[in-house]
mmCIF file of C-alpha atoms and ligand atoms in Angstrom:
data_model
loop_
_atom_site.group_PDB
_atom_site.id
_atom_site.type_symbol
_atom_site.label_atom_id
_atom_site.label_comp_id
_atom_site.label_asym_id
_atom_site.label_seq_id
_atom_site.Cartn_x
_atom_site.Cartn_y
_atom_site.Cartn_z
ATOM 1 C CA MET A 115 5.808 -187.757 72.560
ATOM 2 C CA LYS A 116 7.735 -185.101 74.298
ATOM 3 C CA ILE A 117 5.784 -182.234 75.896
ATOM 4 C CA LEU A 118 7.093 -178.977 77.276
ATOM 5 C CA VAL A 119 5.124 -177.993 80.354
ATOM 6 C CA THR A 120 5.791 -174.420 81.483
ATOM 7 C CA GLY A 121 4.827 -173.814 85.063
ATOM 8 C CA GLY A 122 4.914 -177.534 85.514
ATOM 9 C CA THR A 123 5.681 -177.417 89.257
ATOM 10 C CA GLY A 124 2.682 -175.272 89.948
ATOM 11 C CA PHE A 125 -0.746 -176.342 91.031
ATOM 12 C CA ILE A 126 -2.463 -177.230 87.767
ATOM 13 C CA GLY A 127 0.853 -177.852 86.007
ATOM 14 C CA SER A 128 2.042 -180.562 88.375
ATOM 15 C CA HIS A 129 -1.226 -182.453 88.115
ATOM 16 C CA THR A 130 -1.075 -182.234 84.290
ATOM 17 C CA VAL A 131 2.500 -183.588 84.285
ATOM 18 C CA VAL A 132 1.295 -186.658 86.160
ATOM 19 C CA GLU A 133 -1.507 -187.254 83.683
ATOM 20 C CA LEU A 134 0.857 -186.846 80.727
ATOM 21 C CA GLN A 135 3.234 -189.324 82.219
ATOM 22 C CA ALA A 136 0.345 -191.683 82.726
ATOM 23 C CA ILE A 137 -0.202 -191.908 78.987
ATOM 24 C CA GLY A 138 3.521 -192.354 78.356
ATOM 25 C CA SER A 139 4.561 -188.815 77.386
ATOM 26 C CA GLU A 140 8.000 -187.598 78.092
ATOM 27 C CA VAL A 141 7.672 -184.310 79.950
ATOM 28 C CA ILE A 142 10.114 -181.452 80.300
ATOM 29 C CA ILE A 143 9.143 -178.726 82.759
ATOM 30 C CA VAL A 144 10.376 -175.102 82.694
ATOM 31 C CA ASP A 145 9.587 -173.196 85.797
ATOM 32 C CA ASN A 146 11.296 -170.244 87.559
ATOM 33 C CA LEU A 147 9.939 -171.465 90.916
ATOM 34 C CA SER A 148 8.592 -167.936 91.683
ATOM 35 C CA ASN A 149 5.379 -169.526 93.024
ATOM 36 C CA SER A 150 6.283 -173.187 93.473
ATOM 37 C CA ASN A 151 8.676 -175.543 95.165
ATOM 38 C CA ILE A 152 11.405 -177.812 93.691
ATOM 39 C CA ALA A 153 10.252 -180.625 95.932
ATOM 40 C CA VAL A 154 7.282 -180.996 93.701
ATOM 41 C CA LEU A 155 9.533 -182.888 91.295
ATOM 42 C CA ASP A 156 10.177 -185.501 93.979
ATOM 43 C CA ASN A 157 6.473 -185.894 94.595
ATOM 44 C CA ILE A 158 5.705 -186.189 90.922
ATOM 45 C CA GLU A 159 8.325 -188.907 90.718
ATOM 46 C CA LYS A 160 6.755 -190.721 93.787
ATOM 47 C CA ILE A 161 3.346 -190.739 92.002
ATOM 48 C CA SER A 162 4.484 -191.788 88.466
ATOM 49 C CA GLY A 163 7.843 -193.459 89.065
ATOM 50 C CA ILE A 164 9.313 -191.078 86.521
ATOM 51 C CA ARG A 165 11.249 -187.840 87.192
ATOM 52 C CA PRO A 166 10.305 -185.206 84.600
ATOM 53 C CA GLY A 167 13.041 -183.158 82.950
ATOM 54 C CA PHE A 168 13.392 -179.805 84.570
ATOM 55 C CA GLU A 169 14.996 -176.444 83.792
ATOM 56 C CA GLN A 170 14.715 -173.390 86.103
ATOM 57 C CA PHE A 171 14.634 -170.133 84.289
ATOM 58 C CA ASP A 172 12.337 -167.166 83.549
ATOM 59 C CA LEU A 173 10.433 -167.509 80.196
ATOM 60 C CA ALA A 174 10.086 -163.806 80.114
ATOM 61 C CA ASP A 175 13.820 -163.775 79.393
ATOM 62 C CA GLN A 176 14.070 -163.842 75.627
ATOM 63 C CA ALA A 177 17.722 -164.982 75.370
ATOM 64 C CA LEU A 178 17.261 -167.846 77.900
ATOM 65 C CA THR A 179 14.045 -169.023 76.230
ATOM 66 C CA ALA A 180 15.558 -168.968 72.766
ATOM 67 C CA ASN A 181 18.620 -170.905 74.208
ATOM 68 C CA PHE A 182 16.282 -173.520 75.665
ATOM 69 C CA PHE A 183 14.653 -174.172 72.356
ATOM 70 C CA GLU A 184 18.154 -174.426 70.708
ATOM 71 C CA ARG A 185 19.026 -177.175 73.063
ATOM 72 C CA ASN A 186 15.779 -179.202 73.260
ATOM 73 C CA HIS A 187 14.705 -180.817 70.104
ATOM 74 C CA GLY A 188 11.789 -183.048 69.319
ATOM 75 C CA ILE A 189 9.097 -181.246 71.281
ATOM 76 C CA SER A 190 5.656 -182.248 69.938
ATOM 77 C CA GLY A 191 3.674 -179.763 71.940
ATOM 78 C CA ILE A 192 3.691 -177.190 74.655
ATOM 79 C CA ILE A 193 1.360 -176.656 77.535
ATOM 80 C CA HIS A 194 1.848 -173.114 78.743
ATOM 81 C CA PHE A 195 0.820 -172.601 82.378
ATOM 82 C CA ALA A 196 3.585 -170.376 83.672
ATOM 83 C CA ALA A 197 2.010 -167.079 84.695
ATOM 84 C CA TYR A 198 1.212 -164.900 87.666
ATOM 85 C CA LYS A 199 -2.431 -165.347 88.817
ATOM 86 C CA ALA A 200 -3.254 -163.299 91.850
ATOM 87 C CA VAL A 201 -6.071 -160.900 90.848
ATOM 88 C CA GLY A 202 -5.487 -158.392 93.723
ATOM 89 C CA GLU A 203 -1.743 -158.326 93.239
ATOM 90 C CA SER A 204 -2.183 -157.535 89.598
ATOM 91 C CA VAL A 205 -4.045 -154.353 90.522
ATOM 92 C CA ASP A 206 -0.982 -153.271 92.545
ATOM 93 C CA LYS A 207 1.619 -154.457 90.083
ATOM 94 C CA PRO A 208 0.200 -154.213 86.625
ATOM 95 C CA LEU A 209 3.522 -154.004 84.713
ATOM 96 C CA HIS A 210 4.771 -157.038 86.566
ATOM 97 C CA TYR A 211 1.729 -158.935 85.288
ATOM 98 C CA TYR A 212 1.725 -157.648 81.754
ATOM 99 C CA ARG A 213 5.447 -158.305 81.370
ATOM 100 C CA ASN A 214 5.560 -161.728 82.908
ATOM 101 C CA ASN A 215 2.344 -163.114 81.468
ATOM 102 C CA LEU A 216 2.590 -161.671 77.904
ATOM 103 C CA VAL A 217 6.361 -161.589 77.243
ATOM 104 C CA SER A 218 6.701 -165.254 78.215
ATOM 105 C CA LEU A 219 3.948 -166.180 75.736
ATOM 106 C CA MET A 220 5.569 -164.236 72.917
ATOM 107 C CA ASN A 221 9.026 -165.800 73.691
ATOM 108 C CA ILE A 222 7.397 -169.248 73.482
ATOM 109 C CA LEU A 223 5.671 -168.459 70.182
ATOM 110 C CA ASP A 224 8.999 -167.160 68.814
ATOM 111 C CA GLY A 225 10.591 -170.490 69.827
ATOM 112 C CA MET A 226 7.760 -172.491 68.220
ATOM 113 C CA LEU A 227 8.220 -170.572 64.966
ATOM 114 C CA THR A 228 11.962 -170.929 64.864
ATOM 115 C CA HIS A 229 11.959 -174.590 65.645
ATOM 116 C CA GLY A 230 8.930 -175.852 63.868
ATOM 117 C CA ILE A 231 6.762 -176.680 66.950
ATOM 118 C CA THR A 232 3.146 -176.246 65.926
ATOM 119 C CA ASN A 233 1.003 -177.040 68.972
ATOM 120 C CA VAL A 234 0.371 -175.005 72.119
ATOM 121 C CA VAL A 235 -2.271 -175.333 74.823
ATOM 122 C CA PHE A 236 -2.752 -172.048 76.701
ATOM 123 C CA SER A 237 -4.047 -171.571 80.252
ATOM 124 C CA SER A 238 -6.837 -169.085 80.002
ATOM 125 C CA SER A 239 -9.615 -168.239 82.462
ATOM 126 C CA CYS A 240 -13.280 -167.616 82.841
ATOM 127 C CA THR A 241 -12.267 -164.231 83.979
ATOM 128 C CA VAL A 242 -12.469 -163.255 80.248
ATOM 129 C CA TYR A 243 -16.228 -163.315 80.540
ATOM 130 C CA GLY A 244 -16.368 -160.797 83.444
ATOM 131 C CA GLN A 245 -19.922 -160.929 84.927
ATOM 132 C CA PRO A 246 -21.787 -162.661 82.025
ATOM 133 C CA ASP A 247 -25.239 -161.316 81.102
ATOM 134 C CA GLU A 248 -26.504 -164.877 80.675
ATOM 135 C CA LEU A 249 -25.728 -168.047 82.612
ATOM 136 C CA PRO A 250 -24.376 -170.553 82.069
ATOM 137 C CA VAL A 251 -21.675 -168.855 80.158
ATOM 138 C CA SER A 252 -20.702 -170.469 76.778
ATOM 139 C CA GLU A 253 -17.646 -169.987 74.603
ATOM 140 C CA GLN A 254 -19.779 -167.672 72.358
ATOM 141 C CA SER A 255 -20.538 -165.295 75.240
ATOM 142 C CA PRO A 256 -19.004 -161.862 74.773
ATOM 143 C CA ILE A 257 -15.650 -161.057 76.164
ATOM 144 C CA LYS A 258 -16.285 -158.246 78.697
ATOM 145 C CA PRO A 259 -13.783 -155.579 79.769
ATOM 146 C CA ALA A 260 -11.418 -157.202 82.216
ATOM 147 C CA PHE A 261 -11.930 -156.648 85.932
ATOM 148 C CA SER A 262 -8.175 -156.664 86.628
ATOM 149 C CA PRO A 263 -4.820 -156.413 84.936
ATOM 150 C CA TYR A 264 -4.525 -160.270 85.491
ATOM 151 C CA GLY A 265 -7.776 -160.754 83.639
ATOM 152 C CA ASN A 266 -6.591 -158.425 80.970
ATOM 153 C CA THR A 267 -3.383 -160.512 80.435
ATOM 154 C CA LYS A 268 -5.633 -163.529 79.700
ATOM 155 C CA GLN A 269 -7.745 -161.516 77.158
ATOM 156 C CA ILE A 270 -4.677 -160.039 75.500
ATOM 157 C CA ALA A 271 -2.970 -163.436 75.435
ATOM 158 C CA GLU A 272 -5.921 -164.933 73.561
ATOM 159 C CA GLU A 273 -5.653 -161.965 71.085
ATOM 160 C CA ILE A 274 -1.923 -162.607 70.705
ATOM 161 C CA LEU A 275 -2.641 -166.249 69.843
ATOM 162 C CA HIS A 276 -5.377 -165.175 67.413
ATOM 163 C CA ASP A 277 -3.169 -162.726 65.516
ATOM 164 C CA THR A 278 -0.097 -164.971 65.527
ATOM 165 C CA LEU A 279 -1.982 -167.940 64.196
ATOM 166 C CA HIS A 280 -3.463 -165.778 61.459
ATOM 167 C CA ALA A 281 -0.012 -164.743 60.389
ATOM 168 C CA TYR A 282 1.464 -168.239 60.682
ATOM 169 C CA PRO A 283 -1.067 -170.837 59.547
ATOM 170 C CA GLN A 284 1.160 -173.700 60.456
ATOM 171 C CA LEU A 285 0.508 -172.999 64.185
ATOM 172 C CA ARG A 286 -2.394 -174.348 66.210
ATOM 173 C CA ALA A 287 -3.550 -173.400 69.706
ATOM 174 C CA ILE A 288 -6.167 -174.390 72.226
ATOM 175 C CA ALA A 289 -7.066 -171.937 74.887
ATOM 176 C CA LEU A 290 -8.622 -173.598 77.922
ATOM 177 C CA ARG A 291 -10.771 -171.252 80.069
ATOM 178 C CA TYR A 292 -10.588 -172.556 83.542
ATOM 179 C CA PHE A 293 -13.362 -171.922 86.064
ATOM 180 C CA ASN A 294 -12.289 -172.452 89.767
ATOM 181 C CA PRO A 295 -9.757 -175.262 90.097
ATOM 182 C CA ILE A 296 -9.712 -176.841 93.536
ATOM 183 C CA GLY A 297 -8.719 -180.092 95.199
ATOM 184 C CA ALA A 298 -5.572 -182.201 95.068
ATOM 185 C CA HIS A 299 -4.223 -185.393 93.725
ATOM 186 C CA PRO A 300 -5.703 -188.514 95.517
ATOM 187 C CA SER A 301 -2.193 -189.520 96.706
ATOM 188 C CA ALA A 302 -2.022 -186.214 98.710
ATOM 189 C CA LEU A 303 1.513 -185.825 97.279
ATOM 190 C CA ILE A 304 0.830 -182.800 95.150
ATOM 191 C CA GLY A 305 -1.789 -180.038 95.553
ATOM 192 C CA GLU A 306 -2.077 -176.292 95.959
ATOM 193 C CA LEU A 307 0.803 -174.590 97.775
ATOM 194 C CA PRO A 308 -0.084 -170.956 98.317
ATOM 195 C CA LEU A 309 2.803 -168.735 99.308
ATOM 196 C CA GLY A 310 1.794 -166.805 102.402
ATOM 197 C CA ILE A 311 -1.858 -165.985 102.970
ATOM 198 C CA PRO A 312 -4.091 -167.701 100.434
ATOM 199 C CA ASN A 313 -6.266 -165.583 98.211
ATOM 200 C CA ASN A 314 -8.507 -168.467 97.112
ATOM 201 C CA LEU A 315 -11.349 -169.843 99.041
ATOM 202 C CA VAL A 316 -10.537 -173.566 99.338
ATOM 203 C CA PRO A 317 -6.967 -173.238 100.584
ATOM 204 C CA PHE A 318 -8.237 -170.611 103.054
ATOM 205 C CA ILE A 319 -10.872 -173.031 104.298
ATOM 206 C CA THR A 320 -8.389 -175.967 104.787
ATOM 207 C CA GLN A 321 -5.769 -173.722 106.354
ATOM 208 C CA THR A 322 -8.340 -172.412 108.812
ATOM 209 C CA ALA A 323 -9.419 -175.902 109.721
ATOM 210 C CA ILE A 324 -5.934 -177.097 110.311
ATOM 211 C CA GLY A 325 -5.244 -174.098 112.524
ATOM 212 C CA LYS A 326 -2.913 -172.026 110.276
ATOM 213 C CA ARG A 327 -5.520 -169.284 109.967
ATOM 214 C CA GLN A 328 -7.834 -168.180 112.682
ATOM 215 C CA GLN A 329 -11.042 -167.529 110.756
ATOM 216 C CA LEU A 330 -12.367 -167.625 107.205
ATOM 217 C CA ARG A 331 -13.926 -164.387 106.051
ATOM 218 C CA VAL A 332 -16.864 -165.000 103.708
ATOM 219 C CA PHE A 333 -16.949 -161.982 101.372
ATOM 220 C CA GLY A 334 -20.483 -160.757 101.193
ATOM 221 C CA ASN A 335 -23.902 -162.420 101.749
ATOM 222 C CA ASP A 336 -25.912 -159.724 99.985
ATOM 223 C CA TYR A 337 -25.483 -160.972 96.435
ATOM 224 C CA ASN A 338 -28.537 -161.831 94.298
ATOM 225 C CA THR A 339 -28.115 -165.568 94.844
ATOM 226 C CA PRO A 340 -30.173 -168.093 96.842
ATOM 227 C CA ASP A 341 -28.096 -167.832 100.025
ATOM 228 C CA GLY A 342 -26.619 -164.391 99.279
ATOM 229 C CA THR A 343 -23.040 -165.556 98.844
ATOM 230 C CA ALA A 344 -21.292 -165.515 95.455
ATOM 231 C CA ILE A 345 -21.434 -168.470 93.105
ATOM 232 C CA ARG A 346 -18.577 -170.085 91.179
ATOM 233 C CA ASP A 347 -18.085 -173.292 89.203
ATOM 234 C CA TYR A 348 -15.447 -175.357 91.141
ATOM 235 C CA ILE A 349 -13.685 -178.103 89.177
ATOM 236 C CA HIS A 350 -11.335 -180.783 90.507
ATOM 237 C CA VAL A 351 -7.728 -180.064 89.442
ATOM 238 C CA VAL A 352 -7.352 -183.712 88.357
ATOM 239 C CA ASP A 353 -10.372 -183.385 85.979
ATOM 240 C CA LEU A 354 -8.848 -180.204 84.729
ATOM 241 C CA ALA A 355 -5.425 -181.808 84.152
ATOM 242 C CA LYS A 356 -7.020 -184.596 82.139
ATOM 243 C CA ALA A 357 -8.577 -182.073 79.838
ATOM 244 C CA HIS A 358 -5.064 -180.846 78.913
ATOM 245 C CA VAL A 359 -4.031 -184.326 77.874
ATOM 246 C CA VAL A 360 -7.170 -184.533 75.659
ATOM 247 C CA ALA A 361 -6.427 -181.082 74.218
ATOM 248 C CA ILE A 362 -2.783 -181.846 73.393
ATOM 249 C CA ASN A 363 -3.722 -185.200 71.776
ATOM 250 C CA ARG A 364 -6.461 -183.421 69.772
ATOM 251 C CA MET A 365 -3.856 -181.113 68.287
ATOM 252 C CA ILE A 366 -1.205 -183.704 67.703
ATOM 253 C CA ASN A 367 -3.709 -186.038 66.086
ATOM 254 C CA GLN A 368 -4.916 -183.133 63.958
ATOM 255 C CA ASN A 369 -8.552 -183.347 65.019
ATOM 256 C CA MET A 370 -9.042 -179.586 65.501
ATOM 257 C CA LYS A 371 -11.857 -177.923 63.616
ATOM 258 C CA LYS A 372 -10.092 -174.513 63.584
ATOM 259 C CA PRO A 373 -6.519 -173.371 64.173
ATOM 260 C CA LEU A 374 -7.495 -171.666 67.471
ATOM 261 C CA GLU A 375 -10.089 -173.344 69.683
ATOM 262 C CA MET A 376 -11.387 -172.168 73.052
ATOM 263 C CA PHE A 377 -13.043 -174.457 75.679
ATOM 264 C CA ASN A 378 -14.747 -173.824 78.938
ATOM 265 C CA LEU A 379 -13.405 -176.178 81.645
ATOM 266 C CA GLY A 380 -15.890 -176.299 84.487
ATOM 267 C CA THR A 381 -18.465 -178.771 85.844
ATOM 268 C CA GLY A 382 -21.525 -176.760 84.750
ATOM 269 C CA THR A 383 -22.744 -176.407 88.345
ATOM 270 C CA GLY A 384 -22.630 -173.262 90.354
ATOM 271 C CA LEU A 385 -21.864 -173.465 94.062
ATOM 272 C CA SER A 386 -22.156 -170.679 96.635
ATOM 273 C CA VAL A 387 -19.462 -169.978 99.176
ATOM 274 C CA LEU A 388 -21.707 -171.445 101.848
ATOM 275 C CA ASP A 389 -22.268 -174.622 99.761
ATOM 276 C CA VAL A 390 -18.494 -175.113 99.617
ATOM 277 C CA ILE A 391 -18.238 -174.556 103.379
ATOM 278 C CA LYS A 392 -21.043 -177.107 104.036
ATOM 279 C CA SER A 393 -19.302 -179.705 101.830
ATOM 280 C CA PHE A 394 -16.074 -179.161 103.705
ATOM 281 C CA GLU A 395 -17.783 -179.580 107.098
ATOM 282 C CA LYS A 396 -19.431 -182.728 105.926
ATOM 283 C CA VAL A 397 -16.305 -184.489 104.549
ATOM 284 C CA SER A 398 -14.000 -183.265 107.371
ATOM 285 C CA GLY A 399 -16.459 -183.818 110.177
ATOM 286 C CA GLN A 400 -15.454 -180.423 111.654
ATOM 287 C CA LYS A 401 -17.227 -177.088 112.020
ATOM 288 C CA LEU A 402 -15.439 -174.234 110.173
ATOM 289 C CA ASN A 403 -14.813 -170.998 111.973
ATOM 290 C CA TYR A 404 -16.107 -168.295 109.608
ATOM 291 C CA VAL A 405 -17.590 -164.899 109.686
ATOM 292 C CA ILE A 406 -19.541 -162.960 107.070
ATOM 293 C CA VAL A 407 -17.784 -159.653 106.078
ATOM 294 C CA ASP A 408 -18.249 -157.140 103.216
ATOM 295 C CA ARG A 409 -17.902 -158.020 99.570
ATOM 296 C CA ARG A 410 -14.444 -158.276 98.166
ATOM 297 C CA PRO A 411 -13.827 -155.580 95.631
ATOM 298 C CA GLY A 412 -13.719 -156.837 92.098
ATOM 299 C CA ASP A 413 -15.599 -160.066 92.735
ATOM 300 C CA VAL A 414 -18.253 -161.032 90.251
ATOM 301 C CA GLU A 415 -21.571 -162.148 91.629
ATOM 302 C CA LYS A 416 -22.004 -165.467 89.863
ATOM 303 C CA VAL A 417 -20.526 -167.467 87.099
ATOM 304 C CA TRP A 418 -20.693 -171.037 85.959
ATOM 305 C CA ALA A 419 -19.883 -172.834 82.723
ATOM 306 C CA ASP A 420 -21.902 -174.152 79.850
ATOM 307 C CA THR A 421 -19.684 -177.186 79.329
ATOM 308 C CA SER A 422 -21.527 -178.744 76.443
ATOM 309 C CA PHE A 423 -18.999 -177.694 73.835
ATOM 310 C CA ALA A 424 -16.076 -179.094 75.774
ATOM 311 C CA ASN A 425 -18.016 -182.262 76.648
ATOM 312 C CA ASN A 426 -19.103 -182.873 73.049
ATOM 313 C CA GLU A 427 -15.993 -181.734 71.090
ATOM 314 C CA LEU A 428 -13.304 -183.043 73.518
ATOM 315 C CA GLY A 429 -15.185 -186.072 74.684
ATOM 316 C CA TRP A 430 -14.195 -184.964 78.202
ATOM 317 C CA LYS A 431 -16.316 -184.366 81.239
ATOM 318 C CA ALA A 432 -15.494 -183.271 84.840
ATOM 319 C CA LYS A 433 -16.371 -186.295 87.003
ATOM 320 C CA SER A 434 -15.647 -185.414 90.597
ATOM 321 C CA THR A 435 -18.334 -184.355 93.072
ATOM 322 C CA THR A 436 -18.016 -181.385 95.381
ATOM 323 C CA ASP A 437 -17.459 -183.671 98.334
ATOM 324 C CA GLU A 438 -14.664 -185.528 96.490
ATOM 325 C CA MET A 439 -12.939 -182.280 95.650
ATOM 326 C CA MET A 440 -13.242 -180.939 99.263
ATOM 327 C CA LEU A 441 -12.101 -184.292 100.712
ATOM 328 C CA SER A 442 -8.986 -184.351 98.433
ATOM 329 C CA ALA A 443 -8.201 -180.730 99.433
ATOM 330 C CA TRP A 444 -8.523 -181.602 103.077
ATOM 331 C CA ASN A 445 -6.311 -184.749 102.816
ATOM 332 C CA TRP A 446 -3.686 -182.603 101.128
ATOM 333 C CA GLU A 447 -3.738 -180.003 103.829
ATOM 334 C CA LYS A 448 -3.442 -182.778 106.521
ATOM 335 C CA ALA A 449 -0.531 -184.408 104.647
ATOM 336 C CA LEU A 450 1.254 -181.029 104.444
ATOM 337 C CA ALA A 451 0.787 -180.590 108.198
ATOM 338 C CA VAL A 452 2.319 -184.102 108.858
ATOM 339 C CA ASN A 453 5.317 -183.166 106.616
ATOM 340 C CA GLU A 454 5.807 -179.782 108.256
ATOM 341 C CA LYS A 455 5.773 -181.518 111.699
ATOM 342 C CA SER A 456 8.312 -184.137 110.738
ATOM 343 C CA ASN A 457 10.550 -181.481 109.203
ATOM 344 C CA SER A 458 10.490 -179.225 112.279
HETATM 345 N N1 LIG B 98 -13.955 -166.100 99.036
HETATM 346 C C1 LIG B 98 -14.290 -165.783 100.362
HETATM 347 N N2 LIG B 98 -13.278 -165.794 101.341
HETATM 348 C C2 LIG B 98 -12.032 -165.974 101.001
HETATM 349 C C3 LIG B 98 -11.652 -166.225 99.657
HETATM 350 C C4 LIG B 98 -12.655 -166.245 98.702
HETATM 351 O O1 LIG B 98 -15.451 -165.596 100.650
HETATM 352 O O2 LIG B 98 -11.137 -165.864 101.884
HETATM 353 C C5 LIG B 98 -14.948 -166.098 98.033
HETATM 354 C C6 LIG B 98 -14.815 -165.094 96.988
HETATM 355 O O3 LIG B 98 -15.432 -163.816 97.388
HETATM 356 C C7 LIG B 98 -15.521 -165.700 95.788
HETATM 357 C C8 LIG B 98 -15.278 -167.224 96.042
HETATM 358 O O4 LIG B 98 -14.968 -167.340 97.408
HETATM 359 O O5 LIG B 98 -16.940 -165.452 95.884
HETATM 360 C C9 LIG B 98 -14.178 -167.772 95.177
HETATM 361 O O6 LIG B 98 -13.018 -166.962 95.405
HETATM 362 P P1 LIG B 98 -11.591 -167.363 94.894
HETATM 363 O O7 LIG B 98 -10.602 -166.262 95.233
HETATM 364 O O8 LIG B 98 -11.191 -168.777 95.293
HETATM 365 O O9 LIG B 98 -11.744 -167.419 93.329
HETATM 366 P P2 LIG B 98 -12.138 -166.308 92.252
HETATM 367 O O10 LIG B 98 -13.420 -166.747 91.674
HETATM 368 O O11 LIG B 98 -12.193 -164.951 92.823
HETATM 369 O O12 LIG B 98 -10.915 -166.253 91.322
HETATM 370 C C10 LIG B 98 -10.642 -167.375 90.555
HETATM 371 C C11 LIG B 98 -9.211 -167.488 90.198
HETATM 372 C C12 LIG B 98 -8.745 -166.350 89.304
HETATM 373 C C13 LIG B 98 -9.659 -166.190 88.163
HETATM 374 C C14 LIG B 98 -11.102 -166.067 88.602
HETATM 375 C C15 LIG B 98 -12.026 -165.958 87.507
HETATM 376 O O13 LIG B 98 -8.433 -167.561 91.395
HETATM 377 O O14 LIG B 98 -7.431 -166.737 88.832
HETATM 378 O O15 LIG B 98 -11.458 -167.224 89.331
HETATM 379 O O16 LIG B 98 -13.329 -165.716 87.954
HETATM 380 F F1 LIG B 98 -9.383 -165.101 87.459
#
């Protein structure tokens, strides 16, 4: 089967491409490379032995997207990752976020309707739950007002899917609500490639340990949690990628219970920032240089997933331990350092 993966050179996208290729799917990637690197294609090919198809353009461009669908036939399903994802940046550039994240989804849905493509998997986020009243958070938990324009794009995108599927009953969609994806492929050939200073915890930890950053700042130790630092549900990117393969197969094999389904993708375990640091120190054998500073504005205190619906319905479960996730992230950072050295 032929699958279009938008944002397929990005962090989660590239890992998903590899898993799709492993089950024999033909993959075509569309990415504008605004937050990724063309060299990812070489590394995907090194892992799988197959170079995915690739086109570089902006899916927020209606004419270019329509033209892509005119030229590419036989697509069985779409996995739509392409989006901006930096929470803080979205506060400063809201229109940038609304335009990119929502217009691209609408252009893709237009292409699906025009060309009879019925299946789309959408990258959503646990950010749609805000700070939940009850933990763990299940798919039935209320959607809270978004904390950021980025979070709002995920909420609105789910509404766009809901309304479009209502109007066009031939369409089906699965929204996967990711918790905190971390780690890298075991080959250390693909992983997270933050542009500039990382926003997220794990790349900041590994960059500090390798010497690219001086010190990690831990944002707040006065939360209502056992050690005072904020709690998240960290999931290995390879486990997450595998869930996309299950989701696309579920649609293509017509096993869905409703035209639009939502699933939480996490491990079900909450870890504090200090837990993550401890795991890193254990697997890397080094002490991390960190300091406790004030809370980061907009951060929720604690969130972790009730994964029972995803586990039971998809027959999928996140398998990796925290140490495995942190070791893979560290191996990836070290491999990047070796590459940078040999290129300099
Ligand atoms: N943290 C630090 N220091 C850092 C970076 C992060 O202490 O340098 C802390 C944060 O305060 C938070 C935890 O580490 O408590 C995780 O932070 P991340 O930035 O890695 O992840 P977030 O949970 O803030 O954000 C992630 C995704 C978003 C998504 C959000 C939903 O990056 O796309 O989860 O909760 F919207």
